[in-house]
C-alpha positions in Angstrom: 0.0 0.0 -0.1 2.9 2.4 0.8 4.6 1.4 -2.4 1.5 2.3 -4.4 1.0 5.6 -2.7 4.7 6.5 -3.2 4.3 5.5 -6.8 1.3 7.6 -7.3 3.0 10.5 -5.7 6.1 10.2 -7.9 3.8 9.7 -10.9 2.0 12.9 -10.0 5.0 14.9 -9.5 6.6 14.0 -12.9 4.5 16.1 -15.1 5.1 19.1 -12.7 8.8 18.6 -12.8 8.8 18.3 -16.6 6.5 21.5 -16.8 9.1 23.2 -14.4 12.0 22.2 -16.6 10.2 23.4 -19.7 9.3 26.9 -18.1 13.0 27.2 -17.0 14.2 26.1 -20.5 11.9 28.5 -22.2 13.1 31.4 -19.9 16.6 30.7 -20.7 15.9 30.4 -24.4 14.0 33.8 -24.1 16.9 35.4 -22.3 19.4 34.3 -24.8 17.3 35.6 -27.8 17.2 38.9 -26.1 20.9 39.1 -25.4 22.0 37.5 -28.7 23.7 40.9 -29.7 25.5 41.0 -26.4 27.2 37.7 -26.7 30.1 38.9 -28.9 31.1 41.5 -26.0 32.2 38.5 -23.9 34.9 37.4 -26.5 37.5 39.7 -25.0 36.6 38.9 -21.6 37.1 35.1 -22.1 40.4 35.8 -23.8 41.3 37.9 -20.8 40.1 35.3 -18.4 42.5 32.7 -20.2 45.5 35.2 -19.7 44.6 35.7 -16.1 44.5 32.0 -15.5 48.1 31.6 -16.9 49.2 34.4 -14.3 47.1 32.9 -11.5 47.9 29.2 -12.0 51.6 28.0 -10.8 53.1 25.9 -13.4 53.2 24.4 -16.8 51.1 21.3 -15.9 48.2 23.7 -14.7 48.5 25.8 -18.0 48.5 22.8 -20.3 45.4 21.6 -18.3 43.6 25.1 -19.0 44.7 24.9 -22.6 43.6 21.3 -23.1 40.3 21.8 -21.2 39.4 24.7 -23.3 40.1 23.0 -26.6 38.3 19.9 -25.4 35.3 22.1 -24.7 35.3 23.7 -28.0 35.8 20.4 -29.9 33.0 18.8 -27.9 30.7 21.7 -28.5 31.3 21.5 -32.4 30.8 17.7 -32.5 27.8 17.6 -30.3 26.2 20.9 -30.5 24.6 20.4 -34.1 24.6 24.1 -34.8 22.8 25.2 -31.6 23.5 28.6 -30.2 24.3 27.4 -26.8 26.9 24.9 -28.1 28.4 27.7 -30.2 28.6 30.0 -27.1 30.3 27.2 -25.2 32.8 26.3 -27.9 33.8 30.0 -28.4 34.2 30.3 -24.7 36.6 27.3 -24.5 38.6 28.3 -27.4 39.0 31.7 -26.2 40.1 30.8 -22.8 42.6 28.2 -24.3 43.8 30.9 -26.7 44.4 33.6 -23.8 46.5 31.0 -21.9 48.6 29.9 -24.7 49.0 33.5 -26.1 50.5 35.0 -23.0 52.5 31.8 -22.4 54.2 32.2 -25.8 54.7 35.8 -25.3 56.5 35.1 -21.8 58.7 32.7 -23.5 59.6 35.0 -26.4 60.5 37.7 -23.9 63.0 35.3 -22.1 66.3 37.2 -21.6 68.9 36.7 -18.9 68.9 39.0 -15.9 71.8 39.9 -13.6 72.4 37.4 -10.9 72.9 39.8 -7.9 73.7 43.6 -7.1 77.0 44.7 -8.3 79.0 47.7 -9.4 79.9 47.1 -12.9 81.3 48.7 -16.3 78.6 48.9 -18.8 79.2 49.5 -22.5 76.5 49.6 -25.3 74.3 51.6 -27.5 71.7 53.8 -26.3 68.2 52.7 -27.4 66.0 54.9 -25.4 66.0 58.1 -23.4 63.6 59.3 -21.0 64.3 62.6 -19.3 62.9 63.2 -15.9 63.4 66.8 -15.1 61.3 66.8 -11.9 63.8 64.2 -10.4 66.8 66.1 -12.2 67.5 62.7 -13.8 67.7 61.3 -17.2 67.0 57.4 -17.7 68.8 55.7 -20.4 68.1 52.1 -22.0 71.2 50.4 -23.2 71.8 47.5 -25.3 74.9 46.1 -24.1 75.7 43.3 -26.7 78.1 41.7 -24.1 78.0 38.1 -22.9 78.8 39.0 -19.3 75.9 41.4 -18.9 72.2 41.2 -19.6 71.2 42.3 -23.3 69.3 45.3 -22.1 69.9 47.5 -19.0 68.3 50.5 -17.9 70.4 53.2 -15.8 69.4 56.6 -14.3 71.9 59.5 -14.7 72.0 62.7 -12.9 71.2 65.6 -15.4 74.3 67.4 -14.4 76.3 64.4 -15.4 74.9 64.0 -18.8 77.5 64.6 -21.5 76.7 66.1 -25.0 76.1 63.5 -27.6 74.0 61.1 -25.7 71.1 60.6 -28.1 69.4 57.4 -29.6 72.2 55.5 -31.4 75.1 56.7 -29.1 77.7 54.3 -27.7 78.4 54.9 -24.1 80.7 53.6 -21.5 79.9 54.0 -17.7 80.2 52.6 -14.4 76.9 51.9 -12.6 75.5 50.0 -9.5 73.1 47.5 -11.1 70.4 45.2 -9.5 68.3 42.6 -10.9 64.7 43.6 -11.4 63.1 43.6 -8.0 60.0 41.4 -7.1 57.3 42.9 -4.9 58.7 44.3 -1.8 55.7 42.8 0.2 52.4 40.9 -0.6 50.3 43.3 -2.9 53.0 45.6 -3.9 54.0 46.4 -7.4 55.7 43.6 -9.3 58.4 45.3 -11.2 60.1 41.9 -11.6 57.2 40.7 -13.9 56.9 44.0 -16.0 60.7 43.9 -16.6 60.7 40.4 -18.0 58.1 41.4 -20.6 60.0 44.5 -21.1 63.2 42.7 -21.8 65.1 44.3 -18.9 67.8 42.5 -17.3 69.1 44.9 -14.7 68.3 48.5 -13.6 70.5 51.0 -11.6 72.3 54.3 -11.2 75.3 55.4 -13.1 78.5 57.4 -11.8 80.1 60.2 -13.4 81.9 60.5 -15.8 79.9 59.1 -18.9 82.2 58.4 -21.7 80.6 58.9 -25.1 82.5 56.3 -27.4 80.3 57.3 -30.4 77.8 60.1 -30.6 74.2 59.3 -31.5 71.9 60.8 -34.0 72.6 64.6 -34.3 69.2 65.7 -33.6 66.8 64.2 -31.1 63.5 62.7 -32.3 60.4 64.7 -32.8 58.8 63.6 -29.6 61.6 64.9 -27.6 62.0 68.1 -29.5 58.3 68.8 -29.0 58.6 68.0 -25.2 61.3 70.4 -24.8 59.6 73.0 -26.8 56.5 72.8 -24.6 58.5 72.9 -21.4 60.4 75.9 -22.6 57.0 77.8 -23.0 55.3 76.6 -19.7 57.5 76.2 -16.6 57.2 73.6 -13.6 54.7 71.0 -13.2 52.2 72.9 -15.5 54.8 72.4 -18.2 55.2 68.9 -17.5 51.2 68.4 -17.8 51.2 70.3 -21.1 54.1 68.1 -22.4 52.1 64.9 -21.2 49.1 66.1 -23.2 51.1 66.8 -26.5 53.6 63.9 -26.3 52.8 61.6 -23.3 56.1 62.5 -21.5 55.2 62.9 -17.8 58.8 63.2 -16.5 58.6 66.9 -15.6 55.7 66.8 -13.2 56.8 67.3 -9.6 56.0 64.2 -7.2 53.9 66.3 -5.0 51.6 67.6 -7.8 51.5 64.0 -9.6 50.3 62.8 -6.1 47.8 65.4 -5.7 46.4 64.4 -9.2 46.1 60.8 -8.1 44.4 61.5 -4.9 41.9 63.8 -6.5 41.0 61.4 -9.3 42.5 63.4 -12.1 45.5 61.4 -12.8 43.8 60.0 -15.9 44.3 63.3 -17.5 48.2 62.5 -17.5 47.6 59.2 -19.3 47.0 59.9 -23.2 43.7 57.9 -23.7 40.1 58.5 -25.1 39.8 62.1 -23.8 42.9 63.3 -25.4 42.5 61.3 -28.8 38.9 62.3 -29.1 40.0 66.1 -28.9 42.7 65.5 -31.6 40.3 63.7 -33.9 37.4 66.2 -33.3 39.6 69.3 -33.8 41.3 67.8 -36.9 38.0 66.7 -38.5 36.6 70.3 -37.9 39.5 72.2 -39.3 39.7 69.8 -42.4 36.0 70.5 -43.2 36.3 74.2 -42.9 39.4 74.2 -44.9 38.2 71.8 -47.7 35.0 74.0 -47.8 36.9 77.0 -48.9 37.3 75.2 -52.3 34.0 75.1 -54.3 35.1 72.7 -56.9 36.4 70.2 -54.4 33.3 70.4 -52.3 31.1 69.8 -55.4 33.1 67.0 -56.8 34.3 65.0 -53.6 32.7 63.8 -50.3 34.4 66.4 -47.9 33.2 64.3 -44.6 35.1 61.2 -46.0 38.3 63.4 -46.6 37.9 65.0 -43.2 37.4 61.7 -41.6 40.5 60.4 -43.3 42.5 63.3 -42.2 41.2 62.7 -38.6 42.2 59.2 -38.8 45.8 59.9 -39.8 46.0 62.5 -37.1 44.9 59.9 -34.4 47.6 57.5 -35.7 50.2 60.1 -35.7 49.3 61.3 -32.2 49.2 57.8 -31.0 52.8 57.1 -32.4 54.1 60.6 -31.0 53.0 59.8 -27.5 54.7 56.5 -27.5 51.8 54.2 -28.1 50.9 53.0 -24.7 47.9 50.8 -24.1 45.2 53.5 -23.3 46.2 55.4 -26.5 46.3 52.6 -28.8 42.7 51.4 -27.4 41.6 55.0 -27.9 43.2 55.1 -31.4 41.5 52.0 -32.5 38.3 53.2 -31.1 38.4 56.5 -33.0 39.2 54.7 -36.3 36.3 52.6 -35.8 34.1 55.6 -34.9 35.0 57.3 -38.0 34.4 54.1 -40.2 31.0 53.8 -38.6 30.3 57.5 -39.4 31.1 57.0 -43.0 28.9 53.8 -43.2 26.1 55.6 -41.5 26.1 53.3 -38.3 26.0 54.0 -34.7 29.5 55.1 -33.9 30.0 54.7 -30.1 28.9 51.2 -28.9 30.1 48.4 -26.6 31.2 46.5 -29.6 33.6 49.1 -30.5 35.2 48.9 -27.0 35.3 45.1 -27.1 37.0 45.2 -30.5 39.6 47.6 -28.9 40.3 45.4 -25.9 40.6 42.3 -28.3 43.2 44.1 -30.4 45.2 44.9 -27.3 45.0 41.6 -25.8 46.1 39.9 -28.9 49.1 42.2 -29.4 50.1 42.5 -25.5 48.4 39.8 -23.6 50.4 40.9 -20.6 48.7 44.2 -20.5 45.7 42.8 -18.9 47.7 42.7 -15.5 48.4 46.4 -15.6 46.3 49.1 -14.0 46.5 51.1 -17.3 44.6 48.6 -19.3 42.1 47.9 -16.7 41.3 51.4 -15.7 41.1 52.5 -19.3 38.8 49.9 -20.5 36.8 50.0 -17.3 36.0 53.7 -17.6 35.2 53.6 -21.3 32.9 50.6 -20.8 31.1 52.1 -17.8 30.5 55.3 -19.8 29.2 53.6 -23.0 27.1 51.0 -21.1 25.6 54.0 -19.1 24.5 55.9 -22.2 23.4 52.9 -24.0 20.6 52.5 -21.4 17.5 54.0 -23.0 16.4 55.6 -19.7 19.7 57.4 -19.2 19.6 58.6 -22.9 16.1 60.0 -22.2 17.3 62.0 -19.4 19.9 63.7 -21.0 19.1 63.9 -24.8 18.6 67.3 -26.6 15.5 69.1 -26.0 13.7 72.4 -27.0 14.3 74.2 -23.6 15.9 77.1 -22.1 19.5 77.8 -21.5 19.3 77.1 -17.7 17.8 73.8 -18.1 20.3 72.6 -20.8 23.0 73.8 -18.6 21.6 71.9 -15.7 21.1 68.9 -17.8 24.6 69.0 -19.0 26.0 69.3 -15.5 23.8 66.6 -14.4 25.2 64.4 -17.2 28.8 65.2 -16.2 28.2 64.4 -12.6 26.4 61.1 -13.4 29.2 60.2 -15.7 31.8 61.0 -13.2 30.1 59.2 -10.5 29.8 55.9 -12.6 33.4 56.1 -13.6 34.5 56.5 -10.1 32.4 53.5 -9.0 34.1 51.5 -11.8 37.6 52.6 -11.1 37.6 52.5 -7.4 38.1 48.7 -7.0 40.9 48.8 -9.5 42.7 51.9 -7.6 42.2 50.1 -4.2 43.7 46.8 -5.6 46.6 48.2 -7.3 47.3 51.4 -5.3 45.4 50.6 -2.2 44.0 54.0 -2.2 41.4 56.0 -4.1 40.3 59.6 -4.3 36.6 60.3 -3.1 36.0 63.6 -4.7 37.0 62.5 -8.2 33.4 62.9 -9.7 33.2 66.6 -8.4 36.8 67.4 -9.5 36.2 66.0 -13.1 33.2 68.1 -13.6 35.5 71.1 -13.9 38.7 69.4 -14.9 37.4 67.5 -17.9 35.8 70.5 -19.7 38.9 72.8 -18.8 41.3 70.3 -20.2 39.1 69.4 -23.4 37.8 72.8 -24.3 40.5 75.2 -23.0 43.9 73.7 -22.3 44.2 71.3 -25.3 42.9 73.6 -28.0 44.9 76.6 -26.8 48.1 74.3 -26.6 47.6 73.1 -30.1 46.9 76.7 -31.4 50.1 77.8 -29.5 52.2 75.1 -31.1 50.8 76.1 -34.6 51.4 79.9 -33.8 54.9 79.2 -32.7 55.7 78.4 -36.3 55.4 82.2 -36.9 56.6 83.2 -33.4 53.1 84.4 -32.2 52.2 81.6 -29.7 52.9 83.6 -26.5 49.2 84.7 -25.8 48.0 81.1 -26.3 50.7 79.8 -24.0 49.6 82.2 -21.4 46.1 80.9 -21.4 47.4 77.3 -21.3 49.6 78.3 -18.3 46.6 79.8 -16.5 44.5 76.7 -17.4 47.0 74.4 -16.0 47.5 76.2 -12.9 43.8 76.1 -12.2 43.9 72.5 -12.9 46.6 71.8 -10.4 44.8 74.1 -7.9 41.6 71.8 -8.2 43.7 68.7 -7.8 45.4 70.1 -4.5 42.1 71.3 -3.3 40.2 67.9 -3.7 43.3 66.0 -2.5 43.8 68.0 0.7 40.0 68.2 1.6 39.0 66.3 4.7 38.3 62.7 4.1 39.6 62.9 0.4 41.2 59.6 0.2 40.0 56.0 1.0 42.7 53.6 2.1 42.6 50.0 2.1 45.2 47.2 2.9 46.3 44.8 0.0 43.1 43.4 -1.4 42.7 39.5 -2.0 42.7 38.5 -5.5 39.5 36.8 -5.0 37.7 39.8 -3.8 38.9 41.9 -6.8 38.0 39.2 -9.4 34.6 39.0 -7.7 33.9 42.7 -8.1 35.3 42.8 -11.6 33.0 40.1 -12.8 30.0 41.5 -11.2 30.8 44.9 -12.9 31.1 43.3 -16.4 28.0 41.3 -15.8 26.2 44.6 -15.0 27.6 46.6 -18.0 27.5 43.9 -20.7 23.9 42.5 -20.4 20.7 44.4 -21.3 17.9 42.5 -19.5 17.1 42.3 -15.8 19.6 39.6 -15.4 22.3 42.2 -15.2 21.0 43.0 -11.7 22.4 39.6 -10.5 25.7 41.3 -11.0 25.3 43.3 -7.9 25.7 40.0 -5.9 29.3 39.4 -6.7 30.1 43.1 -6.5 28.6 43.1 -3.0 30.4 39.9 -1.9 33.8 41.2 -3.3 33.4 44.5 -1.4 32.6 42.9 1.8 35.4 40.5 1.5 37.7 43.3 0.6 36.7 45.5 3.6 36.6 42.6 5.9 40.3 41.9 5.1 42.3 42.8 8.2 45.3 45.1 8.0 48.7 43.3 8.4 50.2 43.4 11.9 53.5 42.7 10.5 55.2 43.6 7.1 58.7 42.5 6.1 60.4 43.3 2.9 62.0 40.5 0.7 65.6 41.7 1.6 64.8 41.6 5.4 66.0 45.2 5.9 62.7 47.0 6.5 59.8 46.1 8.8 56.7 47.7 9.7 54.7 46.6 12.9 51.2 47.5 14.0 51.6 48.2 17.8 48.8 47.7 20.4 47.6 51.2 20.1 47.1 50.7 16.4 49.9 52.8 15.3 52.2 51.6 12.7 56.0 52.1 13.3 59.1 51.4 10.9 62.2 49.7 11.9 64.7 51.9 10.3 63.9 55.6 10.6 66.2 56.5 7.6 64.2 54.2 5.2 63.6 56.1 2.0 60.2 57.7 0.6 59.6 54.7 -1.6 60.0 52.1 1.2 57.8 54.1 3.4 55.1 54.8 0.8 55.1 50.9 -0.2 54.8 49.8 3.3 52.3 52.4 4.4 50.0 51.8 1.4 49.9 47.9 1.7 49.1 48.4 5.3 46.1 50.8 4.4 47.9 53.7 6.1 48.3 57.1 4.6 50.8 59.3 6.8 54.1 59.5 8.1 55.5 56.3 9.8 57.1 56.9 13.0 60.3 55.1 14.0 59.9 51.7 16.1 62.7 52.9 18.4 60.5 55.9 19.5 57.5 53.6 20.6 57.0 52.7 24.3 56.4 49.1 23.6 59.8 48.7 21.8 63.2 48.4 23.0 66.0 49.2 20.5 69.8 49.4 20.5 71.7 50.5 17.5 71.9 47.0 16.1 68.5 45.3 17.2 64.9 46.2 18.2 62.7 44.0 20.2 58.9 44.7 20.4 56.0 43.2 22.3 52.3 43.2 21.3 49.3 41.3 22.2 47.0 39.8 19.6 44.2 37.2 20.1 44.9 36.9 23.8 48.6 36.1 23.3 51.8 38.1 23.8 54.0 38.1 20.8 57.8 39.2 20.9 59.3 40.2 17.6 63.2 41.0 17.1 64.7 42.5 14.1 68.3 43.6 13.3 68.8 47.3 12.2 72.3 47.7 11.4 75.1 46.2 9.3 77.1 44.9 12.3 77.1 41.2 13.4 76.0 40.5 17.0 78.0 38.1 19.1 77.0 34.6 18.4 76.0 33.8 21.9 73.8 36.9 22.2 72.3 36.1 18.8 71.3 32.5 20.0 70.0 33.8 23.4 67.7 36.6 21.5 66.4 33.9 19.1 65.2 31.7 21.9 63.6 34.7 23.8 61.4 35.8 20.8 58.6 34.4 18.7 59.8 36.0 15.5 63.1 37.2 14.3 63.8 39.1 11.1 67.3 39.9 9.9 68.8 40.8 6.5 71.6 38.4 7.0 72.0 34.7 7.4 71.3 33.8 11.0 73.1 30.9 12.7 71.3 27.3 12.4 71.1 27.4 16.2 68.9 30.5 16.0 65.5 28.9 16.9 62.8 31.4 17.8 59.7 30.0 19.1 57.6 30.4 15.9 59.4 31.9 12.8 62.8 32.9 11.6 62.9 35.3 8.7 66.5 35.6 7.7 68.3 36.0 4.3 67.9 32.4 3.6 64.2 32.1 4.4 63.3 35.3 2.7 64.9 34.2 -0.4 62.3 31.3 -0.6 59.4 33.4 0.7 60.1 36.9 -0.7 58.3 39.7 1.3 55.9 38.7 4.1 52.7 40.0 5.5 51.5 38.6 8.8 48.1 39.1 10.6 48.4 37.4 14.1 45.6 35.6 15.6 43.7 35.0 12.4 42.4 31.5 12.7 42.9 28.3 14.9 46.1 26.4 15.1 47.1 22.9 16.1 50.8 23.5 16.6 51.8 22.7 20.3 54.3 25.6 20.4 51.7 28.2 19.8 48.3 28.6 21.8 45.8 26.4 20.2 43.3 29.2 19.7 46.0 31.5 17.9 47.4 31.1 14.6 49.0 33.9 12.5 47.8 34.4 8.8 51.0 34.5 6.8 51.0 35.8 3.0 54.2 35.5 1.1 55.3 37.3 -2.2 56.6 33.9 -3.7 54.0 31.1 -3.9 55.4 27.7 -3.4 55.6 25.8 -6.6 55.3 29.0 -8.8 57.1 28.5 -12.0 56.5 31.7 -13.9 59.6 32.4 -16.0 60.7 35.5 -14.1 60.7 33.9 -10.7 63.7 31.7 -11.7 65.0 33.4 -14.8 68.3 32.5 -16.4 71.1 34.6 -14.8 74.4 36.3 -15.8 77.1 36.4 -13.2 79.5 39.0 -14.5 83.2 37.9 -13.8 83.9 41.2 -12.5 81.1 40.8 -9.8 83.6 39.0 -7.4 85.7 42.2 -7.2 83.0 45.0 -7.5 79.9 43.3 -5.9 77.9 45.6 -3.8 76.1 42.6 -2.0 
């Protein structure tokens, strides 16, 4: 009887289950049909996902698994899909992920070049293949192709301006003495990975040269157009204003003082320094307008030829020329591609600015420079443009701000509202990126950009172009005065926004998973059109909560063991070496989520310091921790070192400690740090089962170098110059 009832219930439920599945399938099909035009937008996203998987996964076995898995999915979809849309989407997804992983792997292998084995003072001779003046630092940066078997193929050295001899131009052969170091890994977890960037850039060593610099053979008699134009602009506008003017014209930002550059970053105006969509759009628009006006002066031409097509061609050439002139960086290339597609769409009578255009630009950049996906420049550039285009593709938003027959006051208010909404959306899109890469983000960027963007687009850039044109006949001074005043106002806006109370949001190093969750949610919101886009708020919220819940590190140790930052019981951060440079202080403070001056550990009441060592105590999770760190180049007596190790929980040193040095929990000397890299520790984060530490307390430890990671820059081929034994600075 029970069996019969159960059978009846199951039989009765089956039609309901079938109906539910049918309704679900119908809804999915309806949604897929409504989003059919949006599917292509995910092609660069999937390609980028494959690239990111290569960076995230540790070794060749995992990379091969991604490639094989993606290809298997693609082939299975072709074989079993029978032409269905779902199978096609799945096949393209698998193929793009496999292509991205293989593409960046190939690019990394092709970039392989030996690096310097260890820091050393060496003689360097070679051809100058790049010059980057940095007037704000009173420095010139040279990129030198050595062509020597006992040196890396390419090195980069900084030379003081006063030590630069005449004749050092591209193509010159120089001989100099320099202190060179291998490209540095991140100092602490979450910091900038110069080691990775240098690998893809082909750099084998960087350093600083000493005078005198011998010019074996002078280079080209005249500098390139970019350098001449930069020098000309800086001769007309002095100081950081001239540096910004040069950045707008040629992309060279070397003359901007660090205080002004930091104010631009804190105020959310740093994007004005990176030649991208705003600048290329201004150049294209001005060129097209000027070309149309000039061509219209010839009636026989206007009657026989399509002037708009000719003006569009001139604007396209101007966009390409401007891109090459400014160094062809990723944002500029993206903007140039977008501008060319807009011009082509205008000629064909199609909608010019769409998400498809943005997706195509991203696809081109990723195919040409797959490693760019890891950089903040690529991420911020495409995030901002995607957010703006997605915002104004929304029919409701377009209805708010479209042109209407209304008075000047209403039009002005509508324009200001459009700028404010655009700035707010861009800030929301860029804030997670800024917090992940730089651990800080300006909070008044939307307001500052309302004035800064029109000021730059409609006053500074047009008058700068006019000044350069008028300088050909010696009449550019009035236009340069307007440019100078405009840039002075721009810097005032930047400093006012940066110095306002609560202008900066700081966050310690964010987990990669939290950032990925927010990025995926943002893309989901931007790329879909139907109500399903609202589900993107879920990963955005989860990623934000995860990031905000991530505790600040209690202890940060650099990979060389020289520098240490400790969060004391009163919440104050203190640095081990009070003479640490600004770069070290900024890096340590930012990764700890702190904006301000780091006081010396020796001055804190909970630390006891001698000239050679500091010992500090703090309480976390109900446990007292004792941390010791060496702070001078002098060796301590062996017996004292052993006794100190046994009395502390953690000891940090920039040298090799004796094997008998056994602290109660962790030894971070030169040997250990060579394996781990920089270290970040949060005390008392989760349970522990080790008997030598309290059962309810276990620190959370993050290292720069992940165990088993086999990316080529982690263990590169090295060159140990035969002169290093005599001139080593190690």
